[in-house]
Amino acid sequence: MAEILLFHHARGLTEGLCAFADRLRADGHTVYTPDAYAGRVFDNDEDGVRHAETIGHDAVAHVGMRAARKHPAADVVIGFSLGTMQAQLVAQHRRGIRGCVLMGGAMPPEHLGSAWPAHLPLQIHVADPDDWCTTDDVETLRRGAPHAEVFTYPHRGHLFVDPTLADYDADAADAFEERVADFLARIDAGRAEPARVTL
């Protein structure tokens, strides 16, 4: 089973994300939930983004790398929106990572100081359309990771996976969780081979 670092979105470590982490634990995985906001949770994206900007990009990134050092056996990273930067950073710079899941965010690998590791399995999930993570954002990462699995969710809100937020969509969230569960099972079985991109 996987040891997972799960990085929260701009609203903070919500009850919805904690519940998802608990479901992963119930499947037998070990899940750590680093909190860049030290317990604060925000009612809207704008306040959350403003708080992240106050903390600073470097400090948020540091939380991700510090979590990776604290949990050296962690081998899968999952990031939501703001947390995709942390997940992608750890995936690109820590040895031993076996898989990465990004939900609602993607960056060009070179913006994080290195190329995407060859053959590192990657899943990207994004609403369509999504003002916070555009098709161009996804494509800039996919150029560096052409084997990535990309799943789009038409006519859903940015954070459709979190039941504590207005964007929540049960059907899309269930599809996301099923795809992540399948990805983790394939990683455990050593067969997380590239799948066809669905963009």
Tab-separated table of C-alpha atoms in Angstrom:
chain	number	residue	atom	x	y	z
A	1	MET	CA	0.000	0.000	0.000
A	2	ALA	CA	1.012	3.609	-0.474
A	3	GLU	CA	2.272	6.199	1.991
A	4	ILE	CA	0.637	9.395	0.795
A	5	LEU	CA	1.320	13.079	1.334
A	6	LEU	CA	-1.957	14.921	0.708
A	7	PHE	CA	-1.708	18.695	0.218
A	8	HIS	CA	-4.763	20.888	0.737
A	9	HIS	CA	-6.289	23.539	-1.517
A	10	ALA	CA	-6.493	27.307	-0.968
A	11	ARG	CA	-9.400	27.065	1.470
A	12	GLY	CA	-7.247	25.009	3.844
A	13	LEU	CA	-7.431	21.501	5.257
A	14	THR	CA	-11.217	21.185	5.192
A	15	GLU	CA	-13.361	18.453	6.691
A	16	GLY	CA	-14.019	17.268	3.143
A	17	LEU	CA	-10.327	16.663	2.452
A	18	CYS	CA	-9.873	15.030	5.847
A	19	ALA	CA	-12.748	12.674	5.029
A	20	PHE	CA	-11.105	11.770	1.723
A	21	ALA	CA	-7.851	11.056	3.565
A	22	ASP	CA	-9.799	8.812	5.953
A	23	ARG	CA	-11.294	6.872	3.038
A	24	LEU	CA	-7.808	6.295	1.661
A	25	ARG	CA	-6.732	5.060	5.094
A	26	ALA	CA	-9.719	2.711	5.174
A	27	ASP	CA	-8.398	1.235	1.909
A	28	GLY	CA	-5.140	0.435	3.710
A	29	HIS	CA	-2.988	3.408	2.743
A	30	THR	CA	-1.064	5.608	5.169
A	31	VAL	CA	-1.980	9.262	4.640
A	32	TYR	CA	-0.323	12.403	6.005
A	33	THR	CA	-2.043	15.792	5.658
A	34	PRO	CA	0.478	18.640	6.057
A	35	ASP	CA	-1.299	21.888	6.917
A	36	ALA	CA	0.275	25.016	5.433
A	37	TYR	CA	-2.320	27.164	7.224
A	38	ALA	CA	-1.797	25.851	10.772
A	39	GLY	CA	-5.458	24.977	11.187
A	40	ARG	CA	-7.074	27.940	9.444
A	41	VAL	CA	-9.873	27.243	6.954
A	42	PHE	CA	-11.430	29.937	4.744
A	43	ASP	CA	-14.991	30.426	3.524
A	44	ASN	CA	-14.057	31.437	-0.024
A	45	ASP	CA	-11.256	31.015	-2.542
A	46	GLU	CA	-10.286	34.681	-2.537
A	47	ASP	CA	-9.606	34.802	1.207
A	48	GLY	CA	-7.695	31.546	1.024
A	49	VAL	CA	-5.557	32.743	-1.881
A	50	ARG	CA	-4.940	36.046	-0.091
A	51	HIS	CA	-3.761	34.146	2.992
A	52	ALA	CA	-1.469	31.969	0.875
A	53	GLU	CA	-0.012	35.111	-0.712
A	54	THR	CA	0.557	36.567	2.759
A	55	ILE	CA	2.409	33.428	3.806
A	56	GLY	CA	4.343	33.485	0.547
A	57	HIS	CA	5.033	30.969	-2.202
A	58	ASP	CA	8.364	29.926	-0.703
A	59	ALA	CA	6.834	29.213	2.702
A	60	VAL	CA	4.063	27.096	1.164
A	61	ALA	CA	6.669	25.204	-0.869
A	62	HIS	CA	8.757	24.717	2.271
A	63	VAL	CA	5.806	23.028	4.018
A	64	GLY	CA	5.711	20.485	1.210
A	65	MET	CA	9.407	19.682	1.258
A	66	ARG	CA	9.489	19.628	5.067
A	67	ALA	CA	6.640	17.102	5.050
A	68	ALA	CA	8.600	14.939	2.613
A	69	ARG	CA	11.611	15.022	4.939
A	70	LYS	CA	9.449	14.283	7.977
A	71	HIS	CA	7.875	11.275	6.243
A	72	PRO	CA	10.740	9.797	4.204
A	73	ALA	CA	8.789	6.629	3.392
A	74	ALA	CA	6.049	8.631	1.639
A	75	ASP	CA	5.916	7.451	-1.964
A	76	VAL	CA	2.792	9.061	-3.442
A	77	VAL	CA	1.798	12.730	-3.477
A	78	ILE	CA	-1.707	14.132	-4.009
A	79	GLY	CA	-2.356	17.850	-4.319
A	80	PHE	CA	-5.527	19.878	-4.637
A	81	SER	CA	-5.450	23.271	-6.402
A	82	LEU	CA	-2.921	25.329	-4.364
A	83	GLY	CA	-1.509	22.040	-3.061
A	84	THR	CA	-0.685	20.804	-6.547
A	85	MET	CA	2.400	23.016	-6.476
A	86	GLN	CA	3.596	21.261	-3.321
A	87	ALA	CA	2.796	17.813	-4.688
A	88	GLN	CA	4.522	18.511	-7.993
A	89	LEU	CA	7.550	20.000	-6.234
A	90	VAL	CA	7.981	16.925	-4.038
A	91	ALA	CA	7.444	14.592	-6.988
A	92	GLN	CA	10.149	16.347	-8.991
A	93	HIS	CA	12.733	16.611	-6.214
A	94	ARG	CA	12.365	13.623	-3.877
A	95	ARG	CA	13.643	10.171	-4.665
A	96	GLY	CA	11.331	7.288	-3.989
A	97	ILE	CA	8.115	8.915	-5.181
A	98	ARG	CA	6.112	6.313	-7.111
A	99	GLY	CA	3.141	8.390	-8.206
A	100	CYS	CA	1.630	11.866	-8.271
A	101	VAL	CA	-1.998	13.018	-8.473
A	102	LEU	CA	-2.827	16.651	-9.245
A	103	MET	CA	-6.398	17.906	-8.887
A	104	GLY	CA	-7.138	21.393	-10.155
A	105	GLY	CA	-3.606	22.588	-10.850
A	106	ALA	CA	-0.508	22.034	-12.997
A	107	MET	CA	2.743	23.891	-13.601
A	108	PRO	CA	5.519	23.691	-16.182
A	109	PRO	CA	8.141	21.410	-14.593
A	110	GLU	CA	10.918	23.920	-15.234
A	111	HIS	CA	9.136	26.451	-13.007
A	112	LEU	CA	9.904	24.087	-10.131
A	113	GLY	CA	13.555	23.749	-10.975
A	114	SER	CA	13.796	20.433	-12.803
A	115	ALA	CA	12.355	18.271	-15.532
A	116	TRP	CA	9.542	15.870	-14.774
A	117	PRO	CA	11.142	12.551	-13.711
A	118	ALA	CA	11.083	10.105	-16.602
A	119	HIS	CA	8.392	7.452	-16.240
A	120	LEU	CA	7.043	8.799	-12.916
A	121	PRO	CA	3.302	8.028	-13.087
A	122	LEU	CA	1.135	11.129	-13.087
A	123	GLN	CA	-2.620	11.720	-12.992
A	124	ILE	CA	-4.120	15.149	-13.633
A	125	HIS	CA	-7.780	15.896	-12.862
A	126	VAL	CA	-9.340	19.198	-13.885
A	127	ALA	CA	-12.773	20.740	-14.281
A	128	ASP	CA	-13.671	21.893	-17.780
A	129	PRO	CA	-13.658	24.837	-18.054
A	130	ASP	CA	-11.618	25.891	-15.036
A	131	ASP	CA	-10.440	29.479	-14.590
A	132	TRP	CA	-7.928	28.374	-11.937
A	133	CYS	CA	-6.338	25.640	-14.093
A	134	THR	CA	-6.675	26.068	-17.850
A	135	THR	CA	-6.101	23.633	-20.682
A	136	ASP	CA	-2.879	25.530	-21.433
A	137	ASP	CA	-1.692	24.962	-17.832
A	138	VAL	CA	-2.258	21.231	-18.214
A	139	GLU	CA	-0.586	21.145	-21.610
A	140	THR	CA	2.578	22.834	-20.304
A	141	LEU	CA	3.005	19.999	-17.809
A	142	ARG	CA	1.974	17.287	-20.241
A	143	ARG	CA	4.687	18.366	-22.658
A	144	GLY	CA	7.194	17.421	-19.964
A	145	ALA	CA	5.236	14.335	-18.914
A	146	PRO	CA	3.672	12.990	-22.116
A	147	HIS	CA	2.715	9.756	-20.366
A	148	ALA	CA	0.398	11.575	-17.928
A	149	GLU	CA	-3.195	10.464	-17.532
A	150	VAL	CA	-5.469	13.501	-17.859
A	151	PHE	CA	-9.122	13.423	-16.806
A	152	THR	CA	-11.467	16.321	-17.458
A	153	TYR	CA	-14.822	16.877	-15.775
A	154	PRO	CA	-17.109	18.971	-18.004
A	155	HIS	CA	-19.378	21.598	-16.496
A	156	ARG	CA	-18.070	21.130	-12.946
A	157	GLY	CA	-16.670	23.722	-10.568
A	158	HIS	CA	-12.981	24.001	-9.722
A	159	LEU	CA	-13.120	22.099	-6.412
A	160	PHE	CA	-15.882	19.640	-7.264
A	161	VAL	CA	-14.282	16.937	-5.114
A	162	ASP	CA	-14.788	18.632	-1.724
A	163	PRO	CA	-18.269	18.096	-0.205
A	164	THR	CA	-17.812	21.039	2.157
A	165	LEU	CA	-17.648	23.516	-0.765
A	166	ALA	CA	-20.248	24.924	-3.161
A	167	ASP	CA	-18.414	23.431	-6.178
A	168	TYR	CA	-19.073	19.872	-4.956
A	169	ASP	CA	-20.508	17.423	-7.449
A	170	ALA	CA	-21.119	13.920	-6.086
A	171	ASP	CA	-20.924	12.075	-9.411
A	172	ALA	CA	-17.705	13.777	-10.489
A	173	ALA	CA	-16.184	13.343	-7.029
A	174	ASP	CA	-16.999	9.624	-7.100
A	175	ALA	CA	-15.387	9.304	-10.535
A	176	PHE	CA	-12.290	11.121	-9.261
A	177	GLU	CA	-11.976	8.835	-6.237
A	178	GLU	CA	-12.455	5.698	-8.345
A	179	ARG	CA	-9.725	6.823	-10.726
A	180	VAL	CA	-7.348	7.622	-7.880
A	181	ALA	CA	-8.064	4.247	-6.253
A	182	ASP	CA	-7.330	2.486	-9.538
A	183	PHE	CA	-4.122	4.516	-9.967
A	184	LEU	CA	-2.937	3.571	-6.478
A	185	ALA	CA	-3.761	-0.095	-7.083
A	186	ARG	CA	-1.741	-0.061	-10.311
A	187	ILE	CA	1.176	1.608	-8.559
A	188	ASP	CA	1.108	-1.072	-5.859
A	189	ALA	CA	1.009	-3.757	-8.530
A	190	GLY	CA	3.911	-2.135	-10.377
A	191	ARG	CA	1.875	-1.529	-13.509
A	192	ALA	CA	0.972	2.155	-13.524
A	193	GLU	CA	1.760	2.301	-17.223
A	194	PRO	CA	0.752	5.366	-19.214
A	195	ALA	CA	-2.894	5.627	-20.215
A	196	ARG	CA	-4.422	7.585	-23.062
A	197	VAL	CA	-4.829	11.265	-22.378
A	198	THR	CA	-8.484	12.319	-22.311
A	199	LEU	CA	-8.113	16.084	-22.906
